[in-house]
CSV table of C-alpha atoms and ligand atoms in Angstrom, one decimal:
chain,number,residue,atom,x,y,z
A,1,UNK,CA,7.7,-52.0,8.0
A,2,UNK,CA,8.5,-49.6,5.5
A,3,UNK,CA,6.5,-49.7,2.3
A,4,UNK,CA,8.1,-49.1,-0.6
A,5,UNK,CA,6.9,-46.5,-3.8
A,6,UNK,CA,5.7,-49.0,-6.3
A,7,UNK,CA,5.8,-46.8,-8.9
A,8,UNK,CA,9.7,-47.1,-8.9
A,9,UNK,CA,8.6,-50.7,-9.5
A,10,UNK,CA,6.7,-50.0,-12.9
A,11,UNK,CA,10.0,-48.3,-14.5
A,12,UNK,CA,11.3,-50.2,-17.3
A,13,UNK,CA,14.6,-52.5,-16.1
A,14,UNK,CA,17.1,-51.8,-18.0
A,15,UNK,CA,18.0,-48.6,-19.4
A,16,UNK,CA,19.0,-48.1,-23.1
A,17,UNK,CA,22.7,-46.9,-22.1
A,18,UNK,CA,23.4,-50.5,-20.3
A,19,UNK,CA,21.9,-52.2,-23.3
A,20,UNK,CA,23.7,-50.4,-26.0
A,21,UNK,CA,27.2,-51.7,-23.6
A,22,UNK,CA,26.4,-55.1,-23.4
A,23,UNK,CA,26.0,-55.1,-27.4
A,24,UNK,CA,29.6,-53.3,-27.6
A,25,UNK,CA,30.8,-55.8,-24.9
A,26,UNK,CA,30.0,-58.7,-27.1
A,27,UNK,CA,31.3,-57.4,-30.2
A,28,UNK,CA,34.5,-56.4,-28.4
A,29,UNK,CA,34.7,-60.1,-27.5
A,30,UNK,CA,34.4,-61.6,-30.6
A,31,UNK,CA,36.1,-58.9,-32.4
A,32,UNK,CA,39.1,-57.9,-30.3
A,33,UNK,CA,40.8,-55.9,-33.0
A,34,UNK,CA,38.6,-53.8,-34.5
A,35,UNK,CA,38.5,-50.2,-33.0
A,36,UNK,CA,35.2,-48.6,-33.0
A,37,UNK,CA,33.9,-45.0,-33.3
A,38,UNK,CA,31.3,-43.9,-30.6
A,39,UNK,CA,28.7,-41.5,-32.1
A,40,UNK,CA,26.6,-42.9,-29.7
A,41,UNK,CA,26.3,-41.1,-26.0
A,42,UNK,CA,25.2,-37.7,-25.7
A,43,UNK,CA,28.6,-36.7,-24.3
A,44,UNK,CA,30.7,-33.8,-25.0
A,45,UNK,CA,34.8,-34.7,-25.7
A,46,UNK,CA,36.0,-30.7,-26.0
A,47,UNK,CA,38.0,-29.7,-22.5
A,48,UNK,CA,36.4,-26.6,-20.3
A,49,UNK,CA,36.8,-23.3,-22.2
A,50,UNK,CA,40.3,-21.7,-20.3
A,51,UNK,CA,38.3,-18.5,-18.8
A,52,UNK,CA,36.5,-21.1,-17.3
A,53,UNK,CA,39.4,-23.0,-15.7
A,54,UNK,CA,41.0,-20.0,-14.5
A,55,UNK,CA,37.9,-18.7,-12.9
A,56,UNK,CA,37.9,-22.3,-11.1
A,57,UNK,CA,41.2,-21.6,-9.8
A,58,UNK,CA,41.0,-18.5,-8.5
A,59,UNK,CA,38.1,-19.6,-6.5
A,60,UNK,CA,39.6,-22.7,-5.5
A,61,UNK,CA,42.3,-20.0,-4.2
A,62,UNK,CA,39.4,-18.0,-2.4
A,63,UNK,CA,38.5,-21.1,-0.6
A,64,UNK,CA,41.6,-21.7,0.9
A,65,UNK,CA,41.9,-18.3,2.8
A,66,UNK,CA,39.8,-17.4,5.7
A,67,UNK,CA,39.4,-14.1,4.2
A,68,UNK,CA,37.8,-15.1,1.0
A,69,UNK,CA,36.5,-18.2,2.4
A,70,UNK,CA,32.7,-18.6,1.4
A,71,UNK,CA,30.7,-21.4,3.5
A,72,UNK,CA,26.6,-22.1,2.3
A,73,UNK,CA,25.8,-20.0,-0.6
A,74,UNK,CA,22.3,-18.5,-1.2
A,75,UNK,CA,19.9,-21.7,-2.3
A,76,UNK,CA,19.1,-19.8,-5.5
A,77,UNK,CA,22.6,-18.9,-6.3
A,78,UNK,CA,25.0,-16.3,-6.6
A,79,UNK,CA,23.8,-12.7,-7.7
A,80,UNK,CA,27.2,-12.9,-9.8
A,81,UNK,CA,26.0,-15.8,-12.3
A,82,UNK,CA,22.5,-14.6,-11.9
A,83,UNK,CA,23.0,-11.3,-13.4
A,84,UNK,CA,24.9,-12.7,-15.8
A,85,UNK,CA,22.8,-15.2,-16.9
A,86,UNK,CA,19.9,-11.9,-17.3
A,87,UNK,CA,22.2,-9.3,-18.9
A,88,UNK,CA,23.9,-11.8,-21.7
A,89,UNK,CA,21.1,-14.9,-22.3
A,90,UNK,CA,17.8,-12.9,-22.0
A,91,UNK,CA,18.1,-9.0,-22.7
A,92,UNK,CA,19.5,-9.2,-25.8
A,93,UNK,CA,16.7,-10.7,-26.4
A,94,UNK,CA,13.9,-8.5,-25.1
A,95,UNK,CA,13.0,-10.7,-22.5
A,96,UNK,CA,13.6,-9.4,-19.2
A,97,UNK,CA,13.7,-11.4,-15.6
A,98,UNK,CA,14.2,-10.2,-12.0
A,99,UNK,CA,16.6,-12.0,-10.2
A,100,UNK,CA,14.3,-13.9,-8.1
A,101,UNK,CA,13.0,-15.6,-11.5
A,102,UNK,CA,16.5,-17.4,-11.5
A,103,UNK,CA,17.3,-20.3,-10.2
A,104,UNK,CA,20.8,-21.8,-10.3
A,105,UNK,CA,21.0,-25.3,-10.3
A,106,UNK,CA,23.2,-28.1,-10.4
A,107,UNK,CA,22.8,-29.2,-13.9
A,108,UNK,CA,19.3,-29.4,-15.8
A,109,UNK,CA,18.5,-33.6,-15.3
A,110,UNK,CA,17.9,-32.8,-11.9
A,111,UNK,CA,15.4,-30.1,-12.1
A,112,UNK,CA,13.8,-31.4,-14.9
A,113,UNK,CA,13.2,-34.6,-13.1
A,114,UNK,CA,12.1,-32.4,-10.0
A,115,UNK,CA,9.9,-30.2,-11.0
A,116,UNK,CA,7.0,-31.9,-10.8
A,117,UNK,CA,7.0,-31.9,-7.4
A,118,UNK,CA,5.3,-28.8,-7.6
A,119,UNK,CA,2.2,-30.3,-9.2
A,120,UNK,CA,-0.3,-33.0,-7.9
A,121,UNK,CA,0.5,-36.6,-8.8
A,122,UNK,CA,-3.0,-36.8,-10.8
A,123,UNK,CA,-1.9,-34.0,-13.4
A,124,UNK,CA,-2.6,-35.0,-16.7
A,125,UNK,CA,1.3,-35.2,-19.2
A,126,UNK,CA,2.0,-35.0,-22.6
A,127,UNK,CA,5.5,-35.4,-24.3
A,128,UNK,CA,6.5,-35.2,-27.3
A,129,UNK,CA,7.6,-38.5,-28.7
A,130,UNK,CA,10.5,-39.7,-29.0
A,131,UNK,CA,12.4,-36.9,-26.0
A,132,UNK,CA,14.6,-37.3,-23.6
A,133,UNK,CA,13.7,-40.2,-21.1
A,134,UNK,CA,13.7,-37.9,-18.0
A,135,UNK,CA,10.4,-36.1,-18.4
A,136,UNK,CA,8.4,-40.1,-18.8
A,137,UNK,CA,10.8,-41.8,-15.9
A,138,UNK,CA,10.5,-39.2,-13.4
A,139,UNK,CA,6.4,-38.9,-13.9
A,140,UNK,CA,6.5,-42.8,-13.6
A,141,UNK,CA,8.3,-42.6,-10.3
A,142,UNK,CA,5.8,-40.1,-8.5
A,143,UNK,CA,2.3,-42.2,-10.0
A,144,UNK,CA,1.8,-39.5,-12.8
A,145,UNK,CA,2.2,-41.6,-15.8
A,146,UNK,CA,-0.2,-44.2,-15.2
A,147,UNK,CA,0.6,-48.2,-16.7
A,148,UNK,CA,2.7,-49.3,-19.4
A,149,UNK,CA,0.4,-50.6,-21.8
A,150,UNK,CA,1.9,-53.7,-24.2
A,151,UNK,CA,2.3,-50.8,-27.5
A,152,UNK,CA,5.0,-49.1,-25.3
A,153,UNK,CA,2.9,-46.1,-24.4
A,154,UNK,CA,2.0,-44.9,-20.9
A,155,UNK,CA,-1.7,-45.4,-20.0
A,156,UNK,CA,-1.6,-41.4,-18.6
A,157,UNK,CA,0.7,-39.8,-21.3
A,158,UNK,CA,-0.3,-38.1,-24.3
A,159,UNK,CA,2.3,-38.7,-26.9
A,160,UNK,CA,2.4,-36.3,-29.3
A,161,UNK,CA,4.3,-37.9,-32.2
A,162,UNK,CA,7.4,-35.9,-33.8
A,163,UNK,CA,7.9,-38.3,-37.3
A,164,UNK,CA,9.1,-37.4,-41.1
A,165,UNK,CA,5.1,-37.3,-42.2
A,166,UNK,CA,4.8,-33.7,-39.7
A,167,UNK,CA,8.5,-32.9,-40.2
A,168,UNK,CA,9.2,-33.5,-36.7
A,169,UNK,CA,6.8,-30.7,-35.8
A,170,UNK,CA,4.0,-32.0,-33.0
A,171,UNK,CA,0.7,-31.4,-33.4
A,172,UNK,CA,-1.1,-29.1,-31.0
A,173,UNK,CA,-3.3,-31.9,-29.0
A,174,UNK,CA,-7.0,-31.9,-29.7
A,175,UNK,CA,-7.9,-31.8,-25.7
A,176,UNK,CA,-6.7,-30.4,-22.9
A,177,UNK,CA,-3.4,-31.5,-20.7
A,178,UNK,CA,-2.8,-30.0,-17.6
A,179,UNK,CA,1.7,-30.3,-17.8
A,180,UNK,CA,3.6,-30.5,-21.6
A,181,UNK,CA,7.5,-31.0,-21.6
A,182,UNK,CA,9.1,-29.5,-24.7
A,183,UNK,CA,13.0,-29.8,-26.1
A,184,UNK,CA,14.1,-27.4,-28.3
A,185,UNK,CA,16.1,-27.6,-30.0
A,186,UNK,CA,15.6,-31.7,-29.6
A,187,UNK,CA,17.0,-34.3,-28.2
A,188,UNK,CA,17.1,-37.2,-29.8
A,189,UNK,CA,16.0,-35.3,-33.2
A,190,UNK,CA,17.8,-32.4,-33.5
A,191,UNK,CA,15.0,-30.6,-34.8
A,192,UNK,CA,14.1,-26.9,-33.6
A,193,UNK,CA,10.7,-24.9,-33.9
A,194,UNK,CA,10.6,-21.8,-35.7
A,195,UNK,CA,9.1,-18.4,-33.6
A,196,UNK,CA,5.5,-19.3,-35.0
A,197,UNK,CA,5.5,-23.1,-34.5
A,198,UNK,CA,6.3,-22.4,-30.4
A,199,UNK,CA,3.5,-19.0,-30.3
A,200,UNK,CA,0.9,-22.6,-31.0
A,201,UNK,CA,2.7,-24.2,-27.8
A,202,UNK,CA,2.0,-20.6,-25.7
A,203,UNK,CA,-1.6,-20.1,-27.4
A,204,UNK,CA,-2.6,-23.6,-26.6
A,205,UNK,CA,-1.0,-23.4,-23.5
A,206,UNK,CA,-2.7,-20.5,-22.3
A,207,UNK,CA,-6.0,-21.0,-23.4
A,208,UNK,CA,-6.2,-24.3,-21.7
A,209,UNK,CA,-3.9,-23.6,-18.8
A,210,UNK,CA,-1.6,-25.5,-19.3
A,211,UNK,CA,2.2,-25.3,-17.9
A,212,UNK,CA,4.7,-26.2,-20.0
A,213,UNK,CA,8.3,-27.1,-19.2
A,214,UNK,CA,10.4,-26.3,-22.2
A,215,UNK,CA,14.1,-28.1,-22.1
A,216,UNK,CA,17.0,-25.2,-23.8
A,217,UNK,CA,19.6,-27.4,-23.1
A,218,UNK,CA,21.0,-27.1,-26.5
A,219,UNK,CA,20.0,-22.9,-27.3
A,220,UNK,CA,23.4,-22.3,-27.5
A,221,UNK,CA,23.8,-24.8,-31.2
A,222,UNK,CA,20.9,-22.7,-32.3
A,223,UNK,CA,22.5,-21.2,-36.2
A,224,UNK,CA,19.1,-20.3,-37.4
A,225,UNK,CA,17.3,-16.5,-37.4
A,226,UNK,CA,14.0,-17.5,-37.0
A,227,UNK,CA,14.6,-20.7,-34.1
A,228,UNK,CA,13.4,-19.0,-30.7
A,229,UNK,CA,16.4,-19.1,-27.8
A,230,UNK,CA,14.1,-19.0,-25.1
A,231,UNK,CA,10.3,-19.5,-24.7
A,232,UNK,CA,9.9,-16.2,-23.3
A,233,UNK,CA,10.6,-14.7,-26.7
A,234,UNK,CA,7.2,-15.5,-27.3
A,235,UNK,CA,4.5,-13.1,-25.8
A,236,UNK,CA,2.5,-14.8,-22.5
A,237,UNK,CA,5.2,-17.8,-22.2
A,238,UNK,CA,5.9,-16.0,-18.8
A,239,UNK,CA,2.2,-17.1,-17.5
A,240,UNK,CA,2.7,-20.4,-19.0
A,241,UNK,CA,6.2,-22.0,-19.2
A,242,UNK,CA,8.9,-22.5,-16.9
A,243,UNK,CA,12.3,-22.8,-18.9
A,244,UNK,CA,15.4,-24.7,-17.8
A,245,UNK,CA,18.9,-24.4,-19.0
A,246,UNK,CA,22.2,-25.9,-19.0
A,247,UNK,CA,25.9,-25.5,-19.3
A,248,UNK,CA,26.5,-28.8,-19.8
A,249,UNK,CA,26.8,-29.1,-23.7
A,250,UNK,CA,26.8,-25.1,-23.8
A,251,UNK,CA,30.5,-24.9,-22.5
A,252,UNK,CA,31.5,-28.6,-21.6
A,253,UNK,CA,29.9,-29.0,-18.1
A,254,UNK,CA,28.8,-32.6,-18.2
A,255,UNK,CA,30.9,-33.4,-15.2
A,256,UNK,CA,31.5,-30.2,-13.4
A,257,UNK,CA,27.8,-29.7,-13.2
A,258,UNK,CA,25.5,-26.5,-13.5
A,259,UNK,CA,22.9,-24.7,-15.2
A,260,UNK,CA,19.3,-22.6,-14.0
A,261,UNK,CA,15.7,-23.2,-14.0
A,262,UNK,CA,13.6,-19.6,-15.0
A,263,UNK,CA,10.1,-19.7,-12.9
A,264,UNK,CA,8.6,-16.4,-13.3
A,265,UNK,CA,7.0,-14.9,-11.2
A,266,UNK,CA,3.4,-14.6,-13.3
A,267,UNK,CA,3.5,-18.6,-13.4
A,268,UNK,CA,0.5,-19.8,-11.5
A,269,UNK,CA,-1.0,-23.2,-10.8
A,270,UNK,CA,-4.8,-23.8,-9.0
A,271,UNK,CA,-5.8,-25.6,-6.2
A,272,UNK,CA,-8.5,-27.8,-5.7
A,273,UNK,CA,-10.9,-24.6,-5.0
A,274,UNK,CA,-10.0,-22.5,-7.6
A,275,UNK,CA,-6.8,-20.0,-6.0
A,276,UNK,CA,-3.9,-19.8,-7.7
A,277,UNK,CA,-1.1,-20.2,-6.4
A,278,UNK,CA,2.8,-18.4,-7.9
A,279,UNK,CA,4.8,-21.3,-8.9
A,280,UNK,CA,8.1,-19.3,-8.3
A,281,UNK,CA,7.1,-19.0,-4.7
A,282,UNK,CA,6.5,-23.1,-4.6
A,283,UNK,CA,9.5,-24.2,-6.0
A,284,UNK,CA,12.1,-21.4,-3.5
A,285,UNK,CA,10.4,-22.7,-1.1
A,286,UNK,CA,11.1,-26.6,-2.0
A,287,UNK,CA,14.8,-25.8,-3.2
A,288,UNK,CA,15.3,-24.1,0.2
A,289,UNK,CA,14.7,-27.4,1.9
A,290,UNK,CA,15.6,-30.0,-0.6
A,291,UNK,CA,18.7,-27.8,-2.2
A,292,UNK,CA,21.7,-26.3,-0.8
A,293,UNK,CA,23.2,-24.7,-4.3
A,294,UNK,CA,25.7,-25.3,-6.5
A,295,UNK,CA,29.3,-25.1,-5.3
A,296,UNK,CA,31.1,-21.4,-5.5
A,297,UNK,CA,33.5,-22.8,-7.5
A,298,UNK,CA,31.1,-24.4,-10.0
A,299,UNK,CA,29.2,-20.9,-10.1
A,300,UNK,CA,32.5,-19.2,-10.9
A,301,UNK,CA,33.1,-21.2,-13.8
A,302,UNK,CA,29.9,-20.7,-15.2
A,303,UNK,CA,30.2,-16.7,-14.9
A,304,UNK,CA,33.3,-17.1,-16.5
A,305,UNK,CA,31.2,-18.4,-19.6
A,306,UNK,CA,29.9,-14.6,-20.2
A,307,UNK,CA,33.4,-12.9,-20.4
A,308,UNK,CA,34.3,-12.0,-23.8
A,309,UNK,CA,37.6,-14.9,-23.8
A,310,UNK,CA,34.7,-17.1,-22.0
A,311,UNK,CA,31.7,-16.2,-25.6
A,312,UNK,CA,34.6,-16.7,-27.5
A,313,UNK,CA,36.0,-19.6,-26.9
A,314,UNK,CA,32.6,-21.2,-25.9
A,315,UNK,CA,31.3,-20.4,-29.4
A,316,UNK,CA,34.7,-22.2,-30.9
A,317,UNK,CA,33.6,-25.2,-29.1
A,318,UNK,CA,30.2,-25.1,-30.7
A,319,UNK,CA,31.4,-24.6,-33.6
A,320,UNK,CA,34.2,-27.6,-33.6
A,321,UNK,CA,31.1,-29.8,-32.9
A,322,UNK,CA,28.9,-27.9,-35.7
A,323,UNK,CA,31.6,-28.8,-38.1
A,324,UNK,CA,31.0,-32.6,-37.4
A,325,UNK,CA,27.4,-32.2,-37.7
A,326,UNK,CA,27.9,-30.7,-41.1
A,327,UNK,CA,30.3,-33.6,-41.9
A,328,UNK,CA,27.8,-36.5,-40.8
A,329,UNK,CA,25.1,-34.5,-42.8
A,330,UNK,CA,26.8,-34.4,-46.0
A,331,UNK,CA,28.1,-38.1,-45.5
A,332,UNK,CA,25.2,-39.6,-44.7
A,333,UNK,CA,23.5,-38.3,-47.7
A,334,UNK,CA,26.0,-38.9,-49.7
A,335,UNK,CA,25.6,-42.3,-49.0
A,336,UNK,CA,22.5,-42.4,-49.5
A,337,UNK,CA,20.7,-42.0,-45.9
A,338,UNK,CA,17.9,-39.8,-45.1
A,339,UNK,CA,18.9,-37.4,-42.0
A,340,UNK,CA,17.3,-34.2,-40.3
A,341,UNK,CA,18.6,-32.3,-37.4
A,342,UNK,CA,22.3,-31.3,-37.5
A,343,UNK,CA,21.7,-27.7,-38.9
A,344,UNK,CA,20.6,-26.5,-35.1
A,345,UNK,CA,22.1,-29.1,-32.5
A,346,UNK,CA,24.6,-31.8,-32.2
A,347,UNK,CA,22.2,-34.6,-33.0
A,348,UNK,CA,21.9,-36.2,-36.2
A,349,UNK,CA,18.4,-37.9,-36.5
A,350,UNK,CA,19.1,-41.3,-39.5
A,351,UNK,CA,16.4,-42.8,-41.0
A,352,UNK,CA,17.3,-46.5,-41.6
A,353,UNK,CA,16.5,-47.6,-44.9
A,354,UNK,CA,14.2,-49.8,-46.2
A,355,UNK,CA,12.5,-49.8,-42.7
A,356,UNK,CA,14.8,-51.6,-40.5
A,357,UNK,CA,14.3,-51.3,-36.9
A,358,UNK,CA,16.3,-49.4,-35.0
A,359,UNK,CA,18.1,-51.9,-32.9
A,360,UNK,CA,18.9,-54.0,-36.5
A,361,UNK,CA,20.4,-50.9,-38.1
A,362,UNK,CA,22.3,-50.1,-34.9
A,363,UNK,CA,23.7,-54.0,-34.7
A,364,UNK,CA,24.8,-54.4,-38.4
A,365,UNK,CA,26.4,-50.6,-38.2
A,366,UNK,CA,28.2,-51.8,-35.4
A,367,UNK,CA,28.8,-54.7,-37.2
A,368,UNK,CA,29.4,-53.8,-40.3
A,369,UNK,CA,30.7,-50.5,-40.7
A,370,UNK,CA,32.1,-50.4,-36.8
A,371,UNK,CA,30.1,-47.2,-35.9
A,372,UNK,CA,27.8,-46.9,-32.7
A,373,UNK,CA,25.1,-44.8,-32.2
A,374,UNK,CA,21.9,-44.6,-30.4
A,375,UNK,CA,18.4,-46.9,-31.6
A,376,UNK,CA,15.5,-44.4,-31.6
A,377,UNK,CA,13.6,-46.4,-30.2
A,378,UNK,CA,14.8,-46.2,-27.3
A,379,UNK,CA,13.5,-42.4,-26.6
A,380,UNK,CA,10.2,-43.6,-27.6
A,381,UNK,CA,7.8,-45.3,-29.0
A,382,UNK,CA,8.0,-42.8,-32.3
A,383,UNK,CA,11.7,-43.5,-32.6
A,384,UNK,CA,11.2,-46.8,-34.5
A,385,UNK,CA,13.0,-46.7,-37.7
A,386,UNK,CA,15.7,-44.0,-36.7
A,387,UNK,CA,19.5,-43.7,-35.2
A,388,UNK,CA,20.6,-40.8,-32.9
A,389,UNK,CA,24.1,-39.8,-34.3
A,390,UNK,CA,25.8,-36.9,-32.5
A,391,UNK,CA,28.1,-35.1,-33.1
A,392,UNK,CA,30.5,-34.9,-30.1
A,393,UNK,CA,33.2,-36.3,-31.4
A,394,UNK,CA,36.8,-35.7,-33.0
A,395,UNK,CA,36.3,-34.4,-36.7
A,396,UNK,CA,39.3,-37.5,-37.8
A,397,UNK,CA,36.9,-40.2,-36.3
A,398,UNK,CA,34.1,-38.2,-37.3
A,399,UNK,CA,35.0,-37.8,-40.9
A,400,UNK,CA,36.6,-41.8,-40.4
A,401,UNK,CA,33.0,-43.0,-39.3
A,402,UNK,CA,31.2,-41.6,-42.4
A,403,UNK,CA,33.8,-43.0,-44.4
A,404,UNK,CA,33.0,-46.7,-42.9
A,405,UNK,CA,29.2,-46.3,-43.4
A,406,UNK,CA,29.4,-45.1,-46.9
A,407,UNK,CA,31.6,-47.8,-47.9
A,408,UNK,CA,29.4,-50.5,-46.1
A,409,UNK,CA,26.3,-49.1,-47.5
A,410,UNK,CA,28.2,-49.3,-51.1
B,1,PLP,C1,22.0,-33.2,-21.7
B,1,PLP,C2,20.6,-32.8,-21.5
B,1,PLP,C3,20.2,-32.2,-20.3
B,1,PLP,C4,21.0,-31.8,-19.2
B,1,PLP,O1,22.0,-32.3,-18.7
B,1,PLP,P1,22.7,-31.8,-17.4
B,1,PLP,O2,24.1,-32.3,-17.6
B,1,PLP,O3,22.0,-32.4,-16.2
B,1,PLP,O4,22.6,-30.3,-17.4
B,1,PLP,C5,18.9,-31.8,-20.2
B,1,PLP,N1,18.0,-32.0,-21.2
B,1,PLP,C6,18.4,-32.6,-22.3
B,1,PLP,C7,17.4,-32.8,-23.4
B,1,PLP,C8,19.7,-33.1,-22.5
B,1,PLP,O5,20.0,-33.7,-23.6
């Protein structure tokens, strides 16, 4: 008989995503003419940057000669993107990796949810709330995260609210944890943390030993001087923090699929007795077995992102989606709403007024004013009271949407 993991069993049903649907479904029922706007899923719209598609093609071209033909590629990835990835994302910034610090990946949700493998199941976590649902679900799955208690919280996570009162800036926590997952800048929020606000993260987590995973998914919104690109811009976060990255809303990757993970090679864990143990040497050795890297193709594409056509027409994406952050910003404000985020990633974090949960201010926008976006709730327990807007979408509907709440909100 083959027993099943009963963690699985303790994740919640159903995920927000299907809920948020079956609310459109109905609505689209009973109103079959109205056309909504989506500022709801965390989806870019924008097509794949040209340099990017040609690079596709010409290895797509390379593939189909025995010549050029390339079969398994290294586990870790292809020197190509590697050095890439260290010339253009890190030594500009004074940080500098070896190539054996980089590892390519095939998008950040699954390395994020892997990661922990690396550590034992009785690790003490802390998030900060409300994040991205990966770092709670995947520590549910392997035991780490204990019950769910009736409030919503996870018996074994330390929640380390991000709300209006702290400005969306966690507290450092008052004991020790052994694993912390940071965003910055944030999903759902769309908050960053300034150069000094992230040293606390590094101090904390090296005085207590601590490793923290800090999620860059969205470095590449970053507008601001003083917002930190990578953790490693802060002194010691090589001993501490392992970093992960992603193309994905960088240059439009959502379905093509890549990104790295950055374990350096400093990063140690203990054992039981005491030894430490490298943490880049751990994980090679599990992606060597569980991983078989991301396609040549794929890997091509993302190199393609560092040429200068690639940086330029990478940052005119960005910026097409900046625009409609600015947009929602001003809109929502104008009518009245209390927002945050928007200045350094796509997200718009609303406030509903007068208190109203966040599922009734996502039903009567839909509603009412034919806009969908994302209850806060639903990223955790700290979400209450706010909407995730983002800000993939086209500047007409965009511009359209805020029009349609400002009106309903009259
Ligand atoms: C979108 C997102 C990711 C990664 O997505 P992939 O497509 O798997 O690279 C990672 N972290 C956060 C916070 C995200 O929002």
């Amino acid at each position: 008989m083959a027993l099943v993991n009963e963690h699985f069993l303790k994740l919640p049903g159903s995920y927000l995503f299907s809920d948020i649907a079956k609310k459109i479904n109905t609505f689209k029922i009973t109103h079959p003419k109205q056309d909504l706007i989506r500022l709801g899923i965390g989806d870019v719209t924008r097509p794949l940057p040209p340099a990017c598609i040609a690079a596709m093609h010409k290895a797509v071209d390379e593939m189909g000669s025995e010549k050029t033909f390339r079969g398994y590629g290294p586990e870790q990835g292809y020197d190509f993107l590697i050095e890439a990835i260290i010339k253009n994302d890190f030594a500009p910034r004074g940080v500098h990796l070896s190539a054996g610090e980089i590892f390519i990946n095939d998008g950040a949700k699954s390395d994020t949810g892997n990661i922990g493998e690396l550590l034992r199941w009785d690790n003490s976590m802390g998030i900060t709330d409300p994040v991205y649902p990966v770092y709670v679900d995947s520590n549910i799955m392997c035991g780490r995260a204990g019950t769910l208690e009736d409030d919503g919280h996870w018996s074994n996570v330390t929640y380390l609210p991000c709300t209006e009162e702290n400005g969306f800036v966690p507290e450092i926590p008052d004991r020790r944890i052994d694993l912390i997952y940071l965003c910055y800048p944030n999903n759902p929020t769309g908050t960053t943390l300034t150069k000094a606000e992230l040293k606390k993260w590094v101090d904390y987590a090296l005085d207590n030993d601590t490793l923290l995973v800090f999620d860059a998914a969205y470095e590449a919104f970053i507008r601001e001087d003083d917002v930190p690109h990578s953790i490693y811009e802060i002194k010691g976060a090589k001993k501490c923090a392992i970093e992960i990255r992603s193309f994905s809303k960088t240059a439009g990757f959502t379905g093509v699929r890549c990104g790295y993970t950055v374990v350096p090679k400093e990063l140690t864990a203990a054992t039981l007795t005491g030894d430490r143990v490298a943490l880049n040497k751990l994980w090679n050795r599990r992606q060597c077995t569980k991983f078989n890297g991301t396609s040549y193709i794929t890997q091509r594409a993302a190199e393609a992102i560092y040429t200068p056509e690639g940086k330029q027409q990478v940052k005119a994406n960005i910026d097409y989606y900046m625009e409609n952050a600015r947009t929602m910003k001003e809109g929502l404000e104008k009518a009245g709403l209390k927002v945050y985020g928007g200045v350094n990633a796509p997200y718009i974090w609303l406030k509903t007024p007068d208190g109203i949960s966040s599922w009734r201010f996502f039903e009567q926008m839909l509603y009412e004013a034919n806009v969908v976006g994302t209850p806060g709730v639903g990223f955790g327990p700290s979400g209450e009271g706010y909407i995730r807007l983002t800000a993939f979408g086209n500047h007409s509907d965009t511009a359209e949407a805020m029009r349609r709440i400002r009106n309903w909100l009259k």
